[in-house]
Short mmCIF file of N, CA, C and O in Angstrom, two decimals:
data_model
loop_
_atom_site.label_atom_id
_atom_site.label_comp_id
_atom_site.label_asym_id
_atom_site.label_seq_id
_atom_site.Cartn_x
_atom_site.Cartn_y
_atom_site.Cartn_z
N MET A 20 -16.03 -9.25 8.53
CA MET A 20 -15.01 -8.59 9.33
C MET A 20 -15.68 -7.54 10.22
O MET A 20 -16.53 -6.80 9.75
N ARG A 21 -15.27 -7.48 11.45
CA ARG A 21 -15.88 -6.54 12.40
C ARG A 21 -15.36 -5.12 12.20
O ARG A 21 -14.20 -4.91 11.85
N VAL A 22 -16.25 -4.16 12.47
CA VAL A 22 -15.90 -2.74 12.37
C VAL A 22 -14.71 -2.44 13.27
O VAL A 22 -13.80 -1.69 12.89
N ARG A 23 -14.70 -3.02 14.46
CA ARG A 23 -13.61 -2.79 15.41
C ARG A 23 -12.26 -3.18 14.80
O ARG A 23 -11.28 -2.46 14.94
N ASP A 24 -12.22 -4.31 14.11
CA ASP A 24 -10.98 -4.77 13.48
C ASP A 24 -10.55 -3.84 12.35
O ASP A 24 -9.36 -3.55 12.20
N LEU A 25 -11.51 -3.40 11.55
CA LEU A 25 -11.18 -2.51 10.44
C LEU A 25 -10.70 -1.15 10.94
O LEU A 25 -9.76 -0.58 10.40
N ALA A 26 -11.34 -0.64 12.00
CA ALA A 26 -10.92 0.64 12.58
C ALA A 26 -9.53 0.51 13.17
O ALA A 26 -8.69 1.42 13.03
N TRP A 27 -9.25 -0.62 13.82
CA TRP A 27 -7.91 -0.86 14.38
C TRP A 27 -6.87 -0.88 13.26
O TRP A 27 -5.84 -0.22 13.35
N ALA A 28 -7.16 -1.64 12.19
CA ALA A 28 -6.23 -1.75 11.07
C ALA A 28 -6.01 -0.38 10.41
O ALA A 28 -4.88 -0.03 10.05
N ALA A 29 -7.07 0.40 10.28
CA ALA A 29 -6.94 1.75 9.71
C ALA A 29 -6.03 2.61 10.57
O ALA A 29 -5.19 3.36 10.05
N GLY A 30 -6.15 2.51 11.88
CA GLY A 30 -5.28 3.27 12.78
C GLY A 30 -3.83 2.86 12.63
O GLY A 30 -2.93 3.71 12.65
N ILE A 31 -3.60 1.57 12.47
CA ILE A 31 -2.23 1.08 12.27
C ILE A 31 -1.68 1.60 10.94
O ILE A 31 -0.54 2.09 10.87
N ILE A 32 -2.48 1.51 9.89
CA ILE A 32 -2.02 2.00 8.58
C ILE A 32 -1.82 3.51 8.62
O ILE A 32 -0.82 4.02 8.09
N ASP A 33 -2.73 4.25 9.27
CA ASP A 33 -2.56 5.70 9.41
C ASP A 33 -1.26 6.06 10.13
O ASP A 33 -0.56 6.97 9.73
N GLY A 34 -0.95 5.33 11.19
CA GLY A 34 0.19 5.70 12.02
C GLY A 34 1.51 5.06 11.64
O GLY A 34 2.56 5.69 11.74
N GLU A 35 1.48 3.82 11.21
CA GLU A 35 2.71 3.07 10.96
C GLU A 35 2.86 2.63 9.51
O GLU A 35 3.85 2.01 9.16
N GLY A 36 1.85 2.92 8.69
CA GLY A 36 1.83 2.37 7.34
C GLY A 36 2.25 3.33 6.26
O GLY A 36 2.53 4.51 6.50
N CYS A 37 2.26 2.79 5.07
CA CYS A 37 2.61 3.55 3.87
C CYS A 37 1.73 3.05 2.73
O CYS A 37 1.61 1.85 2.51
N ILE A 38 1.10 3.98 2.04
CA ILE A 38 0.32 3.66 0.84
C ILE A 38 1.07 4.29 -0.32
O ILE A 38 1.35 5.49 -0.31
N THR A 39 1.42 3.47 -1.29
CA THR A 39 2.23 4.00 -2.38
C THR A 39 1.82 3.41 -3.72
O THR A 39 1.19 2.37 -3.80
N LEU A 40 2.18 4.13 -4.76
CA LEU A 40 2.00 3.70 -6.14
C LEU A 40 3.36 3.87 -6.80
O LEU A 40 3.99 4.91 -6.63
N TYR A 41 3.82 2.86 -7.51
CA TYR A 41 5.10 2.99 -8.19
C TYR A 41 5.07 2.27 -9.53
O TYR A 41 4.20 1.45 -9.79
N LYS A 42 6.04 2.63 -10.37
CA LYS A 42 6.17 2.01 -11.69
C LYS A 42 7.19 0.89 -11.60
O LYS A 42 8.23 1.03 -10.97
N SER A 43 6.88 -0.19 -12.28
CA SER A 43 7.79 -1.32 -12.35
C SER A 43 7.97 -1.69 -13.81
O SER A 43 7.00 -1.80 -14.56
N ARG A 44 9.20 -1.86 -14.21
CA ARG A 44 9.49 -2.25 -15.60
C ARG A 44 9.29 -3.75 -15.74
O ARG A 44 9.74 -4.53 -14.92
N THR A 45 8.59 -4.14 -16.81
CA THR A 45 8.38 -5.55 -17.10
C THR A 45 8.79 -5.81 -18.54
O THR A 45 9.08 -4.87 -19.29
N ASN A 46 8.81 -7.05 -18.93
CA ASN A 46 9.15 -7.39 -20.32
C ASN A 46 8.15 -6.80 -21.30
O ASN A 46 8.49 -6.51 -22.44
N SER A 47 6.91 -6.64 -20.86
CA SER A 47 5.88 -6.13 -21.76
C SER A 47 5.63 -4.64 -21.60
O SER A 47 4.69 -4.11 -22.15
N GLY A 48 6.46 -3.94 -20.84
CA GLY A 48 6.29 -2.50 -20.68
C GLY A 48 6.36 -2.07 -19.23
O GLY A 48 7.12 -2.62 -18.44
N THR A 49 5.54 -1.11 -18.89
CA THR A 49 5.51 -0.56 -17.54
C THR A 49 4.26 -1.02 -16.81
O THR A 49 3.17 -0.94 -17.34
N ALA A 50 4.45 -1.50 -15.60
CA ALA A 50 3.32 -1.87 -14.75
C ALA A 50 3.26 -0.88 -13.60
O ALA A 50 4.28 -0.48 -13.06
N TYR A 51 2.05 -0.48 -13.24
CA TYR A 51 1.85 0.38 -12.08
C TYR A 51 1.41 -0.52 -10.93
O TYR A 51 0.48 -1.30 -11.07
N VAL A 52 2.10 -0.39 -9.81
CA VAL A 52 1.85 -1.27 -8.67
C VAL A 52 1.43 -0.43 -7.47
O VAL A 52 2.10 0.55 -7.14
N MET A 53 0.33 -0.82 -6.85
CA MET A 53 -0.11 -0.18 -5.62
C MET A 53 0.36 -1.07 -4.48
O MET A 53 0.25 -2.29 -4.55
N LYS A 54 0.88 -0.44 -3.42
CA LYS A 54 1.39 -1.22 -2.30
C LYS A 54 0.98 -0.56 -0.99
O LYS A 54 1.00 0.65 -0.86
N VAL A 55 0.63 -1.42 -0.03
CA VAL A 55 0.38 -0.98 1.34
C VAL A 55 1.37 -1.74 2.22
O VAL A 55 1.48 -2.96 2.12
N THR A 56 2.10 -0.99 3.04
CA THR A 56 3.06 -1.62 3.95
C THR A 56 2.88 -1.07 5.36
O THR A 56 2.43 0.07 5.54
N VAL A 57 3.22 -1.90 6.33
CA VAL A 57 3.29 -1.47 7.72
C VAL A 57 4.60 -2.01 8.26
O VAL A 57 4.86 -3.21 8.20
N THR A 58 5.43 -1.12 8.78
CA THR A 58 6.71 -1.51 9.37
C THR A 58 6.62 -1.30 10.88
O THR A 58 6.18 -0.24 11.32
N ASN A 59 7.05 -2.30 11.64
CA ASN A 59 6.96 -2.18 13.09
C ASN A 59 7.86 -3.21 13.75
O ASN A 59 8.28 -4.18 13.14
N THR A 60 8.11 -3.00 15.04
CA THR A 60 8.90 -3.96 15.82
C THR A 60 8.02 -5.04 16.44
O THR A 60 8.53 -6.01 16.99
N SER A 61 6.71 -4.89 16.34
CA SER A 61 5.78 -5.85 16.94
C SER A 61 5.35 -6.91 15.93
O SER A 61 4.48 -6.68 15.09
N MET A 62 5.96 -8.08 16.01
CA MET A 62 5.58 -9.18 15.13
C MET A 62 4.13 -9.61 15.36
O MET A 62 3.44 -9.89 14.38
N PRO A 63 3.63 -9.66 16.60
CA PRO A 63 2.23 -10.03 16.79
C PRO A 63 1.26 -9.08 16.05
O PRO A 63 0.26 -9.53 15.49
N MET A 64 1.58 -7.79 16.04
CA MET A 64 0.73 -6.84 15.33
C MET A 64 0.73 -7.12 13.83
O MET A 64 -0.33 -7.15 13.20
N LEU A 65 1.91 -7.33 13.25
CA LEU A 65 2.01 -7.60 11.82
C LEU A 65 1.34 -8.92 11.47
O LEU A 65 0.64 -9.02 10.46
N SER A 66 1.50 -9.91 12.31
CA SER A 66 0.85 -11.20 12.09
C SER A 66 -0.66 -11.06 12.16
O SER A 66 -1.39 -11.71 11.40
N HIS A 67 -1.14 -10.22 13.08
CA HIS A 67 -2.58 -10.00 13.19
C HIS A 67 -3.13 -9.36 11.92
O HIS A 67 -4.22 -9.72 11.46
N LEU A 68 -2.40 -8.42 11.33
CA LEU A 68 -2.83 -7.82 10.06
C LEU A 68 -2.91 -8.88 8.97
O LEU A 68 -3.88 -8.93 8.20
N GLN A 69 -1.90 -9.74 8.92
CA GLN A 69 -1.87 -10.79 7.91
C GLN A 69 -3.06 -11.75 8.06
O GLN A 69 -3.71 -12.10 7.09
N VAL A 70 -3.36 -12.12 9.29
CA VAL A 70 -4.48 -13.01 9.56
C VAL A 70 -5.81 -12.30 9.29
O VAL A 70 -6.72 -12.87 8.67
N LEU A 71 -5.92 -11.07 9.74
CA LEU A 71 -7.15 -10.30 9.60
C LEU A 71 -7.57 -10.18 8.13
O LEU A 71 -8.73 -10.37 7.78
N PHE A 72 -6.61 -9.87 7.26
CA PHE A 72 -6.91 -9.67 5.84
C PHE A 72 -6.65 -10.92 5.00
O PHE A 72 -6.94 -10.92 3.80
N ASN A 73 -6.09 -11.94 5.62
CA ASN A 73 -5.79 -13.19 4.93
C ASN A 73 -4.93 -12.97 3.69
O ASN A 73 -5.16 -13.55 2.63
N CYS A 74 -3.95 -12.08 3.82
CA CYS A 74 -3.04 -11.83 2.72
C CYS A 74 -1.82 -11.08 3.24
O CYS A 74 -1.79 -10.62 4.37
N GLY A 75 -0.85 -10.97 2.39
CA GLY A 75 0.34 -10.19 2.72
C GLY A 75 1.53 -11.04 3.03
O GLY A 75 1.42 -12.23 3.31
N TYR A 76 2.65 -10.40 2.95
CA TYR A 76 3.94 -11.02 3.19
C TYR A 76 4.57 -10.31 4.37
O TYR A 76 4.52 -9.08 4.46
N ILE A 77 5.15 -11.06 5.28
CA ILE A 77 5.89 -10.45 6.38
C ILE A 77 7.36 -10.77 6.19
O ILE A 77 7.75 -11.93 6.08
N GLY A 78 8.16 -9.74 6.11
CA GLY A 78 9.60 -9.90 5.94
C GLY A 78 10.33 -9.09 6.99
O GLY A 78 9.77 -8.18 7.61
N HIS A 79 11.57 -9.41 7.19
CA HIS A 79 12.39 -8.69 8.17
C HIS A 79 13.14 -7.56 7.49
O HIS A 79 13.65 -7.71 6.39
N LYS A 80 13.17 -6.42 8.16
CA LYS A 80 13.89 -5.26 7.65
C LYS A 80 15.33 -5.30 8.16
O LYS A 80 15.61 -5.78 9.24
N ARG A 81 16.22 -4.75 7.37
CA ARG A 81 17.62 -4.67 7.74
C ARG A 81 17.81 -3.69 8.89
O ARG A 81 17.22 -2.61 8.90
N ARG A 82 18.61 -4.08 9.86
CA ARG A 82 18.95 -3.17 10.97
C ARG A 82 20.14 -2.33 10.56
O ARG A 82 21.16 -2.84 10.13
N TYR A 83 20.02 -1.03 10.71
CA TYR A 83 21.10 -0.13 10.33
C TYR A 83 22.02 0.18 11.50
O TYR A 83 23.08 0.74 11.31
N SER A 84 21.60 -0.21 12.69
CA SER A 84 22.41 0.02 13.87
C SER A 84 22.03 -1.03 14.92
O SER A 84 20.86 -1.41 15.00
N ILE A 85 22.99 -1.43 15.72
CA ILE A 85 22.66 -2.40 16.77
C ILE A 85 21.79 -1.77 17.85
O ILE A 85 21.18 -2.46 18.64
N ARG A 86 21.74 -0.44 17.87
CA ARG A 86 20.87 0.26 18.82
C ARG A 86 19.40 0.15 18.43
O ARG A 86 18.53 0.38 19.25
N HIS A 87 19.12 -0.13 17.16
CA HIS A 87 17.74 -0.25 16.71
C HIS A 87 17.20 -1.64 17.00
O HIS A 87 17.90 -2.63 16.84
N LYS A 88 15.94 -1.68 17.40
CA LYS A 88 15.28 -2.97 17.60
C LYS A 88 15.08 -3.64 16.23
O LYS A 88 14.88 -2.95 15.23
N PRO A 89 15.08 -4.95 16.21
CA PRO A 89 14.73 -5.62 14.95
C PRO A 89 13.29 -5.27 14.57
O PRO A 89 12.42 -5.19 15.44
N CYS A 90 13.05 -5.03 13.31
CA CYS A 90 11.69 -4.74 12.88
C CYS A 90 11.36 -5.53 11.62
O CYS A 90 12.24 -6.08 10.96
N ALA A 91 10.08 -5.60 11.34
CA ALA A 91 9.61 -6.37 10.20
C ALA A 91 8.60 -5.52 9.43
O ALA A 91 8.19 -4.44 9.88
N ILE A 92 8.22 -6.02 8.27
CA ILE A 92 7.30 -5.29 7.41
C ILE A 92 6.22 -6.25 6.90
O ILE A 92 6.51 -7.37 6.51
N TRP A 93 4.97 -5.79 6.97
CA TRP A 93 3.84 -6.49 6.34
C TRP A 93 3.55 -5.74 5.06
O TRP A 93 3.44 -4.52 5.05
N GLU A 94 3.44 -6.47 3.95
CA GLU A 94 3.31 -5.84 2.65
C GLU A 94 2.26 -6.54 1.81
O GLU A 94 2.22 -7.77 1.74
N VAL A 95 1.38 -5.74 1.21
CA VAL A 95 0.40 -6.25 0.26
C VAL A 95 0.45 -5.39 -1.00
O VAL A 95 0.68 -4.18 -0.92
N THR A 96 0.27 -6.01 -2.15
CA THR A 96 0.35 -5.28 -3.41
C THR A 96 -0.90 -5.48 -4.26
O THR A 96 -1.65 -6.44 -4.10
N THR A 97 -1.09 -4.56 -5.14
CA THR A 97 -2.08 -4.51 -6.19
C THR A 97 -3.48 -4.97 -5.76
O THR A 97 -4.15 -4.23 -5.07
N LYS A 98 -3.95 -6.15 -6.17
CA LYS A 98 -5.34 -6.55 -5.87
C LYS A 98 -5.59 -6.68 -4.37
O LYS A 98 -6.63 -6.25 -3.87
N ASN A 99 -4.64 -7.27 -3.65
CA ASN A 99 -4.81 -7.39 -2.20
C ASN A 99 -4.74 -6.02 -1.53
O ASN A 99 -5.48 -5.73 -0.59
N ALA A 100 -3.85 -5.15 -2.02
CA ALA A 100 -3.76 -3.80 -1.47
C ALA A 100 -5.06 -3.05 -1.72
O ALA A 100 -5.57 -2.34 -0.84
N GLU A 101 -5.63 -3.23 -2.90
CA GLU A 101 -6.91 -2.58 -3.21
C GLU A 101 -8.00 -3.08 -2.26
O GLU A 101 -8.77 -2.29 -1.72
N ARG A 102 -8.05 -4.38 -2.02
CA ARG A 102 -9.07 -4.94 -1.13
C ARG A 102 -8.90 -4.41 0.29
O ARG A 102 -9.87 -3.98 0.93
N VAL A 103 -7.65 -4.38 0.78
CA VAL A 103 -7.38 -3.87 2.13
C VAL A 103 -7.81 -2.40 2.23
O VAL A 103 -8.50 -2.00 3.17
N LEU A 104 -7.42 -1.60 1.24
CA LEU A 104 -7.76 -0.17 1.29
C LEU A 104 -9.27 0.07 1.19
O LEU A 104 -9.79 0.96 1.87
N ARG A 105 -9.96 -0.69 0.39
CA ARG A 105 -11.42 -0.53 0.30
C ARG A 105 -12.09 -0.83 1.65
O ARG A 105 -13.05 -0.19 2.03
N LEU A 106 -11.54 -1.81 2.37
CA LEU A 106 -12.11 -2.18 3.67
C LEU A 106 -11.84 -1.13 4.75
O LEU A 106 -12.69 -0.83 5.56
N VAL A 107 -10.62 -0.56 4.75
CA VAL A 107 -10.27 0.38 5.82
C VAL A 107 -10.54 1.84 5.46
O VAL A 107 -10.50 2.70 6.33
N GLN A 108 -10.83 2.12 4.22
CA GLN A 108 -11.00 3.50 3.75
C GLN A 108 -11.93 4.34 4.63
O GLN A 108 -11.60 5.49 4.96
N PRO A 109 -13.09 3.84 5.05
CA PRO A 109 -13.98 4.69 5.86
C PRO A 109 -13.39 5.11 7.20
O PRO A 109 -13.87 6.06 7.82
N TYR A 110 -12.34 4.42 7.66
CA TYR A 110 -11.79 4.67 8.99
C TYR A 110 -10.45 5.39 8.95
O TYR A 110 -9.91 5.74 9.99
N LEU A 111 -9.89 5.60 7.76
CA LEU A 111 -8.61 6.31 7.65
C LEU A 111 -8.82 7.80 7.88
O LEU A 111 -9.84 8.37 7.49
N ILE A 112 -7.84 8.42 8.51
CA ILE A 112 -7.88 9.86 8.73
C ILE A 112 -6.66 10.51 8.07
O ILE A 112 -6.80 11.30 7.14
N ILE A 113 -5.49 10.16 8.54
CA ILE A 113 -4.24 10.77 8.06
C ILE A 113 -3.96 10.41 6.60
O ILE A 113 -3.53 11.25 5.82
N LYS A 114 -4.19 9.18 6.24
CA LYS A 114 -3.86 8.71 4.89
C LYS A 114 -5.11 8.56 4.00
O LYS A 114 -5.08 7.86 3.00
N ALA A 115 -6.18 9.26 4.35
CA ALA A 115 -7.43 9.14 3.59
C ALA A 115 -7.26 9.59 2.14
O ALA A 115 -7.75 8.94 1.21
N GLU A 116 -6.55 10.69 1.92
CA GLU A 116 -6.36 11.20 0.56
C GLU A 116 -5.44 10.28 -0.25
O GLU A 116 -5.70 10.01 -1.42
N GLU A 117 -4.37 9.78 0.37
CA GLU A 117 -3.49 8.82 -0.32
C GLU A 117 -4.29 7.59 -0.73
O GLU A 117 -4.11 7.07 -1.84
N CYS A 118 -5.14 7.13 0.15
CA CYS A 118 -5.98 5.97 -0.12
C CYS A 118 -6.91 6.25 -1.30
O CYS A 118 -7.03 5.44 -2.22
N ARG A 119 -7.56 7.39 -1.28
CA ARG A 119 -8.49 7.75 -2.36
C ARG A 119 -7.78 7.79 -3.71
O ARG A 119 -8.26 7.23 -4.70
N LEU A 120 -6.60 8.40 -3.74
CA LEU A 120 -5.84 8.50 -4.99
C LEU A 120 -5.36 7.12 -5.46
O LEU A 120 -5.40 6.81 -6.64
N ALA A 121 -4.88 6.32 -4.51
CA ALA A 121 -4.41 4.98 -4.86
C ALA A 121 -5.55 4.14 -5.43
O ALA A 121 -5.38 3.43 -6.44
N LEU A 122 -6.72 4.21 -4.80
CA LEU A 122 -7.86 3.44 -5.30
C LEU A 122 -8.31 3.95 -6.67
O LEU A 122 -8.69 3.16 -7.54
N HIS A 123 -8.24 5.25 -6.87
CA HIS A 123 -8.58 5.80 -8.18
C HIS A 123 -7.60 5.29 -9.24
O HIS A 123 -8.01 4.97 -10.37
N SER A 124 -6.34 5.17 -8.90
CA SER A 124 -5.34 4.70 -9.86
C SER A 124 -5.67 3.29 -10.35
O SER A 124 -5.42 2.95 -11.50
N ARG A 125 -6.25 2.47 -9.46
CA ARG A 125 -6.58 1.09 -9.84
C ARG A 125 -7.62 1.06 -10.95
O ARG A 125 -7.66 0.11 -11.74
N THR A 126 -8.46 2.07 -11.05
CA THR A 126 -9.46 2.10 -12.12
C THR A 126 -8.84 2.46 -13.46
O THR A 126 -9.45 2.24 -14.51
N LEU A 127 -7.62 3.00 -13.44
CA LEU A 127 -6.96 3.46 -14.66
C LEU A 127 -5.88 2.49 -15.17
O LEU A 127 -5.42 2.61 -16.29
N ILE A 128 -5.49 1.56 -14.32
CA ILE A 128 -4.40 0.64 -14.66
C ILE A 128 -4.91 -0.49 -15.53
O ILE A 128 -5.97 -1.06 -15.28
N ASN A 129 -4.13 -0.82 -16.55
CA ASN A 129 -4.44 -1.97 -17.38
C ASN A 129 -4.31 -3.22 -16.51
O ASN A 129 -3.24 -3.47 -15.95
N PRO A 130 -5.37 -4.01 -16.37
CA PRO A 130 -5.32 -5.16 -15.46
C PRO A 130 -4.34 -6.24 -15.86
O PRO A 130 -3.97 -7.08 -15.06
N HIS A 131 -3.87 -6.22 -17.10
CA HIS A 131 -2.94 -7.25 -17.56
C HIS A 131 -1.49 -6.81 -17.45
O HIS A 131 -0.59 -7.51 -17.92
N GLY A 132 -1.25 -5.65 -16.85
CA GLY A 132 0.11 -5.21 -16.59
C GLY A 132 0.74 -4.35 -17.65
O GLY A 132 1.54 -3.50 -17.36
N ASN A 133 0.42 -4.56 -18.92
CA ASN A 133 1.05 -3.81 -19.99
C ASN A 133 0.32 -2.48 -20.16
O ASN A 133 -0.81 -2.44 -20.61
N ASN A 134 0.98 -1.40 -19.80
CA ASN A 134 0.37 -0.08 -19.90
C ASN A 134 0.98 0.74 -21.03
O ASN A 134 0.85 1.96 -21.06
N LYS A 135 1.63 0.05 -21.98
CA LYS A 135 2.29 0.73 -23.09
C LYS A 135 1.30 1.59 -23.88
O LYS A 135 1.61 2.71 -24.26
N ARG A 136 0.12 1.06 -24.11
CA ARG A 136 -0.88 1.78 -24.90
C ARG A 136 -2.02 2.32 -24.03
O ARG A 136 -3.07 2.67 -24.55
N ASN A 137 -1.80 2.39 -22.75
CA ASN A 137 -2.82 2.88 -21.83
C ASN A 137 -3.01 4.37 -22.03
O ASN A 137 -2.08 5.16 -21.90
N LYS A 138 -4.25 4.78 -22.34
CA LYS A 138 -4.53 6.20 -22.60
C LYS A 138 -4.51 7.04 -21.32
O LYS A 138 -4.57 8.26 -21.38
N ASN A 139 -4.42 6.38 -20.16
CA ASN A 139 -4.43 7.09 -18.89
C ASN A 139 -3.03 7.27 -18.27
O ASN A 139 -2.93 7.60 -17.10
N ILE A 140 -2.00 7.05 -19.05
CA ILE A 140 -0.62 7.11 -18.53
C ILE A 140 -0.33 8.46 -17.87
O ILE A 140 0.24 8.50 -16.78
N GLU A 141 -0.71 9.54 -18.50
CA GLU A 141 -0.42 10.87 -17.92
C GLU A 141 -1.13 11.05 -16.59
O GLU A 141 -0.55 11.59 -15.64
N VAL A 142 -2.37 10.61 -16.51
CA VAL A 142 -3.14 10.72 -15.26
C VAL A 142 -2.48 9.84 -14.19
O VAL A 142 -2.33 10.27 -13.03
N LEU A 143 -2.09 8.62 -14.55
CA LEU A 143 -1.43 7.73 -13.60
C LEU A 143 -0.14 8.34 -13.09
O LEU A 143 0.15 8.29 -11.88
N ASN A 144 0.64 8.94 -13.97
CA ASN A 144 1.90 9.57 -13.54
C ASN A 144 1.64 10.75 -12.61
O ASN A 144 2.37 10.95 -11.64
N ARG A 145 0.58 11.52 -12.86
CA ARG A 145 0.23 12.63 -11.97
C ARG A 145 -0.21 12.10 -10.60
O ARG A 145 0.14 12.67 -9.56
N LEU A 146 -1.00 11.02 -10.61
CA LEU A 146 -1.43 10.41 -9.34
C LEU A 146 -0.22 9.93 -8.56
O LEU A 146 -0.14 10.11 -7.34
N LEU A 147 0.71 9.29 -9.24
CA LEU A 147 1.93 8.79 -8.60
C LEU A 147 2.67 9.94 -7.91
O LEU A 147 3.05 9.83 -6.74
N VAL A 148 2.84 11.04 -8.61
CA VAL A 148 3.53 12.21 -8.05
C VAL A 148 2.74 12.80 -6.90
O VAL A 148 3.30 13.15 -5.85
N HIS A 149 1.44 12.91 -7.06
CA HIS A 149 0.58 13.49 -6.01
C HIS A 149 0.65 12.67 -4.72
O HIS A 149 0.76 13.22 -3.62
N ILE A 150 0.60 11.35 -4.85
CA ILE A 150 0.70 10.49 -3.67
C ILE A 150 2.04 10.70 -2.97
O ILE A 150 2.11 10.80 -1.74
N GLN A 151 3.12 10.82 -3.76
CA GLN A 151 4.45 11.06 -3.17
C GLN A 151 4.50 12.42 -2.48
O GLN A 151 5.10 12.55 -1.40
N GLU A 152 3.88 13.43 -3.07
CA GLU A 152 3.87 14.77 -2.47
C GLU A 152 3.12 14.79 -1.15
O GLU A 152 3.49 15.53 -0.23
N LEU A 153 2.07 13.99 -1.02
CA LEU A 153 1.31 13.95 0.22
C LEU A 153 2.14 13.41 1.38
O LEU A 153 1.85 13.66 2.55
N LYS A 154 3.17 12.66 1.09
CA LYS A 154 4.03 12.08 2.12
C LYS A 154 4.98 13.11 2.73
O LYS A 154 5.58 12.86 3.76
N HIS A 155 5.14 14.27 2.08
CA HIS A 155 6.10 15.26 2.57
C HIS A 155 5.44 16.44 3.22
O HIS A 155 4.41 16.84 3.07
#
């Protein structure tokens, strides 16, 4: 992948994207999920991200007013989100700290999803809160 493409993608994620960590309830306990999303009205831009990283889902967002343009969202989770963030991390500016914390969380998450006995639960919960605080 070219540096130019990674720098472009980092700029898009910095300006239009969201890096988040959240808890999801599963049958076997709590799973921590890392997600990277980009919401925009430009389908070609979102499609380019999908092609560039060879992953992600593009879905349409609900319009809350007829005055709003239709928009869509490109979304990657967990392993793909980690791969995307590792690639763009050197070029992020605004979301550099969110990226660092999200990537750190991946080292603490039980890879099989069940975090019931995970000794890092408190640290993961603090990271989750810290990432949310950086957004405000």
